PDB file of C-alpha atoms and ligand atoms in Angstrom:
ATOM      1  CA  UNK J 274       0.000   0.000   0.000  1.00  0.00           C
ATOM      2  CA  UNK J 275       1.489   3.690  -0.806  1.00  0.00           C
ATOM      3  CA  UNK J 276       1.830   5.991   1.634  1.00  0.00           C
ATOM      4  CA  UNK J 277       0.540   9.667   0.582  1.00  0.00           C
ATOM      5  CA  UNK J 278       4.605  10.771  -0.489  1.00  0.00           C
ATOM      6  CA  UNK J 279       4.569   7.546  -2.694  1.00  0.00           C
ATOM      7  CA  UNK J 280       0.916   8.719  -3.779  1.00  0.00           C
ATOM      8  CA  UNK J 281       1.899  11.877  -4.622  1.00  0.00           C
ATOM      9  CA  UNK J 282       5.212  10.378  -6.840  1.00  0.00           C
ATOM     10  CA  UNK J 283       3.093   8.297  -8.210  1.00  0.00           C
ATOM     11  CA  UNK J 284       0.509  10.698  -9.422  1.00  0.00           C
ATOM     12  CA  UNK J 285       2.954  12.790 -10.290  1.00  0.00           C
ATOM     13  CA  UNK J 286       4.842  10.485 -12.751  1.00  0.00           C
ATOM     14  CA  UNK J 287       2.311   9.834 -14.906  1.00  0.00           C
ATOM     15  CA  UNK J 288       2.158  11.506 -18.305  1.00  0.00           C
ATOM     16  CA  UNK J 289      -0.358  11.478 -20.901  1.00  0.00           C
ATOM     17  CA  UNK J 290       1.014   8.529 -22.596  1.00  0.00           C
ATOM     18  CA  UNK J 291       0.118   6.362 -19.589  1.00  0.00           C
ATOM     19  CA  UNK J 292      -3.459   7.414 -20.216  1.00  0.00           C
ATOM     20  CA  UNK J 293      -5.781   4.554 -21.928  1.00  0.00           C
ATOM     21  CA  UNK J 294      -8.916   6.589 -21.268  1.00  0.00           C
ATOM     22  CA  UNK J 295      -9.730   9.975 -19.736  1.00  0.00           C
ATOM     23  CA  UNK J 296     -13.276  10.313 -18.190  1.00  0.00           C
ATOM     24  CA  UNK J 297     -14.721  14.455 -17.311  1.00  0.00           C
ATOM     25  CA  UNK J 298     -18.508  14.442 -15.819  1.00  0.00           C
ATOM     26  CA  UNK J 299     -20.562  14.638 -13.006  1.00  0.00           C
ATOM     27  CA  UNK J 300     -19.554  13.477  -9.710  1.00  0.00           C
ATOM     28  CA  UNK J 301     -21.051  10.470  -8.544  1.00  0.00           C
ATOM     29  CA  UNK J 302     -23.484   9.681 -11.694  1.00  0.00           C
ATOM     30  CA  UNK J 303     -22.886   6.631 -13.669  1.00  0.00           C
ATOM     31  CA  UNK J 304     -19.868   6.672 -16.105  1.00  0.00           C
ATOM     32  CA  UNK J 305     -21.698   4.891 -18.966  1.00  0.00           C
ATOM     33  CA  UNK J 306     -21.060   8.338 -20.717  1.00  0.00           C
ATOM     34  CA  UNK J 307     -24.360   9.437 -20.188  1.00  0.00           C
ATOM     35  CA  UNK J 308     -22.955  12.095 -17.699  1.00  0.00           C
ATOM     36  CA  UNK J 309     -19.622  12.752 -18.798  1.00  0.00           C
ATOM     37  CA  UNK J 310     -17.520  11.975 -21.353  1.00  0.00           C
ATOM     38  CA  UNK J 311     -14.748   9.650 -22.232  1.00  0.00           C
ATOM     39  CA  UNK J 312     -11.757  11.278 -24.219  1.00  0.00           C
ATOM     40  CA  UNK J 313      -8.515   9.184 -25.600  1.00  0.00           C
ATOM     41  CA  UNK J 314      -5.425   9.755 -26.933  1.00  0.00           C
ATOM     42  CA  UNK J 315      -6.127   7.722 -30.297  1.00  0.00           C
ATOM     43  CA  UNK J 316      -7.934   4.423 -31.064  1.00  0.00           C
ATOM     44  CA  UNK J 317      -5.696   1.744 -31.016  1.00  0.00           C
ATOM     45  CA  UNK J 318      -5.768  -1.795 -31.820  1.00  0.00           C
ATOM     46  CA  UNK J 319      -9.431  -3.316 -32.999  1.00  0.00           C
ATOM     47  CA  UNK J 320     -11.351  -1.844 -30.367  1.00  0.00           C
ATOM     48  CA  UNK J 321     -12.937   1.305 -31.949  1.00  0.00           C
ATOM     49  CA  UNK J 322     -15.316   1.802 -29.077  1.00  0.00           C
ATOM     50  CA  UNK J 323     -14.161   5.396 -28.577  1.00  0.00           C
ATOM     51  CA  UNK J 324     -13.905   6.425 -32.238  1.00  0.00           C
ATOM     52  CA  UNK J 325     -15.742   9.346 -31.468  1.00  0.00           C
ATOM     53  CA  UNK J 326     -13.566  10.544 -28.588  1.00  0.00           C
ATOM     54  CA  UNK J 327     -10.305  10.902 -30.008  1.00  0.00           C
ATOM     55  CA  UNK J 328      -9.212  14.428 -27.981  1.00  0.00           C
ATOM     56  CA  UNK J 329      -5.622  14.128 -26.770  1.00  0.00           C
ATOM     57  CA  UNK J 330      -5.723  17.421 -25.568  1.00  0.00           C
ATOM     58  CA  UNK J 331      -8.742  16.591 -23.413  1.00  0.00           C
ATOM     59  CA  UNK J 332      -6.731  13.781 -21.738  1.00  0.00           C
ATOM     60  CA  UNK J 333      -4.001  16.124 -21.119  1.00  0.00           C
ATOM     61  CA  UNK J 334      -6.431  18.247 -19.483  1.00  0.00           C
ATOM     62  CA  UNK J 335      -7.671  15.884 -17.362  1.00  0.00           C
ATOM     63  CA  UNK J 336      -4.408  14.271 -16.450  1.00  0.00           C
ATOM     64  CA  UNK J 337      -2.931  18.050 -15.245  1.00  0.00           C
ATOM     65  CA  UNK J 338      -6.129  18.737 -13.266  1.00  0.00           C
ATOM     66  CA  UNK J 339      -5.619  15.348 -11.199  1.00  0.00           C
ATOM     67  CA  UNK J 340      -2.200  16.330 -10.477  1.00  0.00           C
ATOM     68  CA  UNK J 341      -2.566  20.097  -9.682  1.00  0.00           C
ATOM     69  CA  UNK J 342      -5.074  18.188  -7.032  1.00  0.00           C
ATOM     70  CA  UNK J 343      -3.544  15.383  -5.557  1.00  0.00           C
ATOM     71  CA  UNK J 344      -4.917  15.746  -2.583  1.00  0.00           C
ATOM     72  CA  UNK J 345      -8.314  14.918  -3.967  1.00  0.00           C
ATOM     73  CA  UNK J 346      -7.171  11.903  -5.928  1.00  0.00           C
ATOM     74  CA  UNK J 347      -7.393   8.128  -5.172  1.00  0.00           C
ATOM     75  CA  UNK J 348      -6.198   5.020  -6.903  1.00  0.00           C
ATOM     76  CA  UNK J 349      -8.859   2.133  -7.302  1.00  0.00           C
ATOM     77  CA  UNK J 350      -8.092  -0.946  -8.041  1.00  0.00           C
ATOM     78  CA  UNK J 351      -4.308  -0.028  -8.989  1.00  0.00           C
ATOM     79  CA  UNK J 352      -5.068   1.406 -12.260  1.00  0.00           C
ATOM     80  CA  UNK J 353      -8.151   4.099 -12.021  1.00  0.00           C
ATOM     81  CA  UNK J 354      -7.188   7.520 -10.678  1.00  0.00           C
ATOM     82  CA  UNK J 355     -10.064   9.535  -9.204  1.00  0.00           C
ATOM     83  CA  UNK J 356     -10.989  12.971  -8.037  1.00  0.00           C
ATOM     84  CA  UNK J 357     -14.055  15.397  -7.497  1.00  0.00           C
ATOM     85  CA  UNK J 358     -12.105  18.474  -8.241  1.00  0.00           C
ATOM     86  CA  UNK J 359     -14.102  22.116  -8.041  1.00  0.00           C
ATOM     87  CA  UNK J 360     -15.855  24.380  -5.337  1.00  0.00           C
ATOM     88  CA  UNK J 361     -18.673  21.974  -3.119  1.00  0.00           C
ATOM     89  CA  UNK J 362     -21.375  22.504  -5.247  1.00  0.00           C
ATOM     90  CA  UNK J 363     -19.753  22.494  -8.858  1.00  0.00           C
ATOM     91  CA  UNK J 364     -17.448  20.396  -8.383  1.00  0.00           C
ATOM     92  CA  UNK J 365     -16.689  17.668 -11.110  1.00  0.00           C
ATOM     93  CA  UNK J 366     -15.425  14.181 -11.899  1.00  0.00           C
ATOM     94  CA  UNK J 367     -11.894  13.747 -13.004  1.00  0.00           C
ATOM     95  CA  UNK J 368     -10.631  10.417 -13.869  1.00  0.00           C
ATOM     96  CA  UNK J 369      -7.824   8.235 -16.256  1.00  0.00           C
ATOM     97  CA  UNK J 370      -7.840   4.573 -16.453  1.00  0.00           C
ATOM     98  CA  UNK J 371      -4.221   4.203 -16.672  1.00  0.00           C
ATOM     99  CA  UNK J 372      -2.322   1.739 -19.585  1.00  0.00           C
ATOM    100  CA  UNK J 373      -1.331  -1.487 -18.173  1.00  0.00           C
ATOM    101  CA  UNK J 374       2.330  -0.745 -17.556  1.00  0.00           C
ATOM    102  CA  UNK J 375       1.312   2.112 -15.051  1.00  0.00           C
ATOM    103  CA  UNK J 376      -0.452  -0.565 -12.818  1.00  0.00           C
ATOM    104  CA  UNK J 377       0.604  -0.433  -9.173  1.00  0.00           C
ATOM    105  CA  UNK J 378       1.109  -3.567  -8.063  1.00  0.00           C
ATOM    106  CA  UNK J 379      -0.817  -3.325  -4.839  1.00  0.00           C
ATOM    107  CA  UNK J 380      -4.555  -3.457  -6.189  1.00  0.00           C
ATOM    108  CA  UNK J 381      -6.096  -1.941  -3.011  1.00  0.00           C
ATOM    109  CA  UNK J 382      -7.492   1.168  -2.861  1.00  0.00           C
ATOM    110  CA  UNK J 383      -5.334   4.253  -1.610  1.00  0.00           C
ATOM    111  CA  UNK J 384      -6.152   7.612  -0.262  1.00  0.00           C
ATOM    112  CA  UNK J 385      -3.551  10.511  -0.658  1.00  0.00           C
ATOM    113  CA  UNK J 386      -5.745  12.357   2.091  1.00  0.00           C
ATOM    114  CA  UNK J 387      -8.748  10.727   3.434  1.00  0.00           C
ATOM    115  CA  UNK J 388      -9.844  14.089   5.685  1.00  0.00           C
ATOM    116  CA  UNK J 389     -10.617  15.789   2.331  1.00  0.00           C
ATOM    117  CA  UNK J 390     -14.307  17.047   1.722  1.00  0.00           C
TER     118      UNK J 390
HETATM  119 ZN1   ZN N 219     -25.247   6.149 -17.777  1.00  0.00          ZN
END
């Protein structure tokens, strides 16, 4: 399990490339897409689910906004990196489903600060 200075290395070494998918949308709504929206660098391989959501820039966004707020960030199941970033009520989900190679090895789930909200 990291502790919240191996969090915060960890968070901060990832770069866009590490991103398989990018998710922006409403906190705590389903993540079918039908409250947010998925964004990737390109479509790779046969899978040509996300087509439509080719926005490397987006990622990027997404990716800088997680890091800029750490403190709001958690890791589930080693590979998903979370955080409702914005003022209480307009705040917003932030998330990237990291490529396999970025997978921390311990799969539980870690809090960089668990007094936030
Ligand atoms: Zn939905």
């Amino acid at each position: 399990m990291m502790d919240p200075k191996e969090m915060s290395n960890f968070i901060q070494s990832l770069t866009p490339v590490d991103v398989q998918k990018a998710y922006f949308g409403q906190p705590r709504k389903c993540m079918c897409g039908c409250s947010g929206t998925y964004s990737v660098n390109a479509v790779t391989g046969v899978d040509e689910t996300y087509a439509d959501n080719v926005n490397p820039a987006e990622v990027t966004r997404i990716l800088r906004m997680i890091q800029a707020h750490e403190a709001d960030a958690h890791v589930d199941d080693g590979y998903i990196v979370y955080a409702d970033i914005g003022p209480a009520s307009r705040k917003k989900a932030y998330c990237v489903y990291l490529d396999e190679s970025r997978r921390v090895r311990d799969p539980k789930p870690v809090y960089a600060n668990t007094e936030s909200e």
